Structures are given as structure tokens and as C-alpha cells.
Tab-separated table of C-alpha atoms in Angstrom:
chain	number	residue	atom	x	y	z
A	272	UNK	CA	-6.002	-6.029	-0.939
A	273	UNK	CA	-5.505	-9.758	-0.646
A	274	UNK	CA	-2.728	-11.345	-2.696
A	275	UNK	CA	-5.217	-13.052	-5.046
A	276	UNK	CA	-7.065	-9.757	-5.587
A	277	UNK	CA	-3.776	-8.008	-6.336
A	278	UNK	CA	-2.885	-10.707	-8.870
A	279	UNK	CA	-6.296	-10.498	-10.573
A	280	UNK	CA	-6.080	-6.701	-10.813
A	281	UNK	CA	-2.531	-6.848	-12.120
A	282	UNK	CA	-3.626	-9.391	-14.744
A	283	UNK	CA	-6.190	-7.219	-16.519
A	284	UNK	CA	-4.109	-4.052	-15.993
A	285	UNK	CA	-1.106	-5.650	-17.702
A	286	UNK	CA	-3.314	-6.738	-20.603
A	287	UNK	CA	-4.655	-3.212	-21.023
A	288	UNK	CA	-1.211	-1.608	-20.723
A	289	UNK	CA	0.198	-3.953	-23.358
A	290	UNK	CA	-2.625	-3.244	-25.827
A	291	UNK	CA	-3.647	0.365	-25.085
A	292	UNK	CA	-0.409	1.705	-23.639
A	293	UNK	CA	0.095	2.962	-20.081
A	294	UNK	CA	-1.674	6.244	-20.879
A	295	UNK	CA	-4.478	4.673	-22.964
A	296	UNK	CA	-6.858	4.296	-20.020
A	297	UNK	CA	-7.463	5.431	-16.460
A	298	UNK	CA	-8.283	3.348	-13.399
A	299	UNK	CA	-9.928	3.984	-10.081
A	300	UNK	CA	-11.122	1.962	-7.145
A	301	UNK	CA	-13.806	2.675	-4.573
A	302	UNK	CA	-14.259	0.032	-1.907
A	303	UNK	CA	-14.428	-3.185	-3.936
A	304	UNK	CA	-15.391	-1.543	-7.241
A	305	UNK	CA	-12.584	-1.582	-9.775
A	306	UNK	CA	-13.107	0.798	-12.679
A	307	UNK	CA	-11.421	1.397	-16.008
A	308	UNK	CA	-12.159	4.467	-18.127
A	309	UNK	CA	-11.298	4.182	-21.817
A	310	UNK	CA	-11.670	6.545	-24.763
A	311	UNK	CA	-14.721	6.025	-26.957
A	312	UNK	CA	-12.657	4.801	-29.916
A	313	UNK	CA	-10.937	2.115	-27.776
A	314	UNK	CA	-14.086	0.686	-26.176
A	315	UNK	CA	-14.644	-2.229	-28.576
A	316	UNK	CA	-11.011	-3.304	-28.418
A	317	UNK	CA	-10.997	-3.037	-24.623
A	318	UNK	CA	-14.151	-5.116	-24.155
A	319	UNK	CA	-12.881	-7.783	-26.569
A	320	UNK	CA	-9.526	-7.931	-24.788
A	321	UNK	CA	-11.132	-8.202	-21.359
A	322	UNK	CA	-13.440	-10.996	-22.516
A	323	UNK	CA	-11.041	-13.057	-24.605
A	324	UNK	CA	-7.780	-12.597	-22.695
A	325	UNK	CA	-8.896	-11.237	-19.317
A	326	UNK	CA	-11.508	-13.862	-18.513
A	327	UNK	CA	-14.422	-11.431	-18.087
A	328	UNK	CA	-16.861	-13.839	-19.675
A	329	UNK	CA	-20.114	-12.347	-18.388
A	330	UNK	CA	-21.678	-8.979	-19.141
A	331	UNK	CA	-23.814	-8.096	-16.143
A	332	UNK	CA	-25.202	-4.727	-17.220
A	333	UNK	CA	-24.882	-1.746	-19.519
A	334	UNK	CA	-26.143	1.587	-18.308
A	335	UNK	CA	-25.560	5.280	-18.905
A	336	UNK	CA	-25.416	8.535	-16.976
A	337	UNK	CA	-26.112	12.066	-18.166
A	338	UNK	CA	-23.621	14.538	-16.681
A	339	UNK	CA	-25.415	17.663	-17.871
A	340	UNK	CA	-24.892	20.418	-15.266
A	341	UNK	CA	-22.574	18.229	-13.134
A	342	UNK	CA	-19.832	20.342	-11.580
A	343	UNK	CA	-16.539	19.964	-13.468
A	344	UNK	CA	-17.991	17.427	-15.937
A	345	UNK	CA	-16.161	17.503	-19.268
A	346	UNK	CA	-18.407	15.011	-21.060
A	347	UNK	CA	-22.165	14.798	-21.490
A	348	UNK	CA	-22.760	11.038	-21.227
A	349	UNK	CA	-20.982	8.143	-19.590
A	350	UNK	CA	-21.735	4.570	-20.665
A	351	UNK	CA	-20.845	1.927	-18.105
A	352	UNK	CA	-20.340	-1.806	-18.678
A	353	UNK	CA	-20.390	-4.130	-15.661
A	354	UNK	CA	-18.283	-7.255	-16.306
A	355	UNK	CA	-17.741	-10.430	-14.303
A	356	UNK	CA	-15.094	-13.126	-14.450
A	357	UNK	CA	-17.160	-16.162	-13.459
A	358	UNK	CA	-14.054	-18.219	-12.686
A	359	UNK	CA	-12.516	-15.811	-10.173
A	360	UNK	CA	-15.589	-13.797	-9.181
A	361	UNK	CA	-13.805	-10.553	-10.052
A	362	UNK	CA	-16.002	-7.672	-11.176
A	363	UNK	CA	-14.909	-4.757	-13.316
A	364	UNK	CA	-16.676	-1.625	-14.495
A	365	UNK	CA	-15.618	-0.246	-17.867
A	366	UNK	CA	-16.678	3.309	-18.617
A	367	UNK	CA	-16.453	5.487	-21.690
A	368	UNK	CA	-17.772	8.938	-22.520
A	369	UNK	CA	-19.720	10.213	-25.524
A	370	UNK	CA	-20.754	13.709	-26.489
A	371	UNK	CA	-23.272	15.179	-28.889
A	372	UNK	CA	-23.570	15.090	-31.824
A	373	UNK	CA	-21.496	11.856	-32.060
A	374	UNK	CA	-23.406	9.561	-29.695
A	375	UNK	CA	-22.074	6.363	-31.301
A	376	UNK	CA	-20.391	3.340	-29.735
A	377	UNK	CA	-19.599	-0.079	-31.125
A	378	UNK	CA	-22.072	-2.757	-30.107
A	379	UNK	CA	-21.083	-5.400	-27.571
A	380	UNK	CA	-23.602	-7.898	-28.995
A	381	UNK	CA	-20.914	-9.756	-31.005
A	382	UNK	CA	-19.118	-10.411	-27.695
A	383	UNK	CA	-22.114	-11.034	-25.426
A	384	UNK	CA	-25.559	-11.828	-26.871
A	385	UNK	CA	-27.056	-10.493	-23.626
A	386	UNK	CA	-25.977	-6.975	-24.617
A	387	UNK	CA	-28.861	-6.902	-27.106
A	388	UNK	CA	-31.629	-5.626	-24.868
A	389	UNK	CA	-29.303	-3.678	-22.581
A	390	UNK	CA	-28.069	-1.597	-25.526
A	391	UNK	CA	-31.644	-1.138	-26.726
A	392	UNK	CA	-32.588	0.254	-23.309
A	393	UNK	CA	-29.673	2.729	-23.282
A	394	UNK	CA	-30.580	3.754	-26.851
A	395	UNK	CA	-34.239	4.182	-25.916
A	396	UNK	CA	-33.632	6.216	-22.769
A	397	UNK	CA	-30.548	8.276	-23.768
A	398	UNK	CA	-30.325	8.196	-27.579
A	399	UNK	CA	-26.876	6.590	-27.661
A	400	UNK	CA	-26.464	4.573	-30.865
A	401	UNK	CA	-24.694	1.205	-30.824
A	402	UNK	CA	-23.193	0.624	-34.255
A	403	UNK	CA	-23.409	-2.959	-35.448
A	404	UNK	CA	-26.362	-3.792	-33.188
A	405	UNK	CA	-28.610	-6.371	-34.906
A	406	UNK	CA	-31.948	-4.733	-34.027
A	407	UNK	CA	-31.507	-1.274	-32.504
A	408	UNK	CA	-35.010	0.037	-31.873
A	409	UNK	CA	-37.020	1.235	-28.919
A	410	UNK	CA	-37.718	-1.309	-26.229
A	411	UNK	CA	-39.547	0.680	-23.509
A	412	UNK	CA	-41.060	3.694	-25.257
A	413	UNK	CA	-43.417	3.638	-28.254
A	414	UNK	CA	-41.700	3.869	-31.653
A	415	UNK	CA	-43.420	7.239	-32.237
A	416	UNK	CA	-41.789	8.746	-29.150
A	417	UNK	CA	-39.210	11.281	-30.313
A	418	UNK	CA	-37.379	12.144	-27.088
A	419	UNK	CA	-35.087	10.386	-24.621
A	420	UNK	CA	-36.660	10.483	-21.142
A	421	UNK	CA	-33.573	9.847	-18.968
A	422	UNK	CA	-31.654	12.803	-20.326
A	423	UNK	CA	-31.298	15.586	-17.770
A	424	UNK	CA	-32.739	18.155	-20.189
A	425	UNK	CA	-35.979	16.197	-20.563
A	426	UNK	CA	-38.689	17.880	-18.450
A	427	UNK	CA	-40.176	15.921	-15.557
A	428	UNK	CA	-43.700	16.465	-16.831
A	429	UNK	CA	-42.771	15.632	-20.415
A	430	UNK	CA	-43.254	17.826	-23.437
A	431	UNK	CA	-46.979	17.323	-23.867
A	432	UNK	CA	-46.675	13.978	-25.597
A	433	UNK	CA	-49.027	12.150	-23.237
A	434	UNK	CA	-52.090	13.393	-25.066
A	435	UNK	CA	-50.779	11.795	-28.278
A	436	UNK	CA	-50.960	8.253	-26.918
A	437	UNK	CA	-54.168	6.305	-26.248
A	438	UNK	CA	-55.278	5.801	-22.677
A	439	UNK	CA	-55.753	2.194	-21.635
A	440	UNK	CA	-58.163	1.603	-18.781
A	441	UNK	CA	-57.974	-1.275	-16.310
A	442	UNK	CA	-60.965	-2.910	-17.978
A	443	UNK	CA	-59.168	-2.891	-21.339
A	444	UNK	CA	-55.755	-3.981	-19.994
């Protein structure tokens, strides 16, 4: 690593160690991707700390992964936040895990308004609930849709719900 990269990494790591303790999170690095894994209950505090004191002023993306049937996976879902420090150009991925039946995380909308639709997409596709979200409802699927299509246990051909929705032809669209 370059000296400036080492200093940037040390900066956010020291912040996290001071607030969460040295065993309160895990880190990893693959090529130029720096990652922090935090417990579900520490996610809100971690994101706030990284934004306010760590300089990660931009939320690039929120996504999720379903680890059902992954070898050696201990958790069902991972939720990943991609952050950027626009001053230094440093990127950081913050990950937490959630398991059924408690698929709840604190919303990042109070920190970044752009989290609004990203959290709605993760809710719509995976069923993960973001507590404190101002308008958590489906964004891609119809409101009547009862399943979460990006979960690994959702069948590729669906569960027969296609016949319940009207067909729109090209002439009508």
C-alpha cells in the first residue's frame, strides 16, 4: 500500500476501534476493496461514525446477498453498503448479516437521503426491513406480490403468480 492509503485505512480503523472496540468488527481486503464487517446491532452507529468522523460522505450503493446453501455460511443474508470519501477517493464496503425471523436493520436514510430507494429495492427483493425508513414499500414488484424474488429459495419459474397479474401488450404499453 502507498503511505497515503495506509494513513486513510488507519484513520477509519482507529475510529472504529475507539468506538466499537478492537473485537467489535472484522476487516478484510481484496485487491483495492477494503471491507468492514459489523454486527447487526452496531450497523447504525458504524455508518454514522464513518460518515461524520471518517469522511465517508457519499453512499454509493446498498445491496444484499442470500447465502442459503453456501458452504460454511453461518448467516442467511448479508447487507452491503458501499461508501466513498469524496475528498480522498477512498472506498469502503460495510457489511452486516441478518437472519430470519429478525430481518431488521436501522435505516441509513437519516444519514444519506439517497438510501431511500436503495433500501426499498433491498426490501422489495429480499424482504429485509429498514426500521425508521420514511416510506418502506415495494419499488419494483407490485404491492400485491407476496414473495421476495432474489431469495435463493424463490423458484426460477415463480410460484404461479404470473397468471394473477394483467398482461400488457405492446399496443397498450
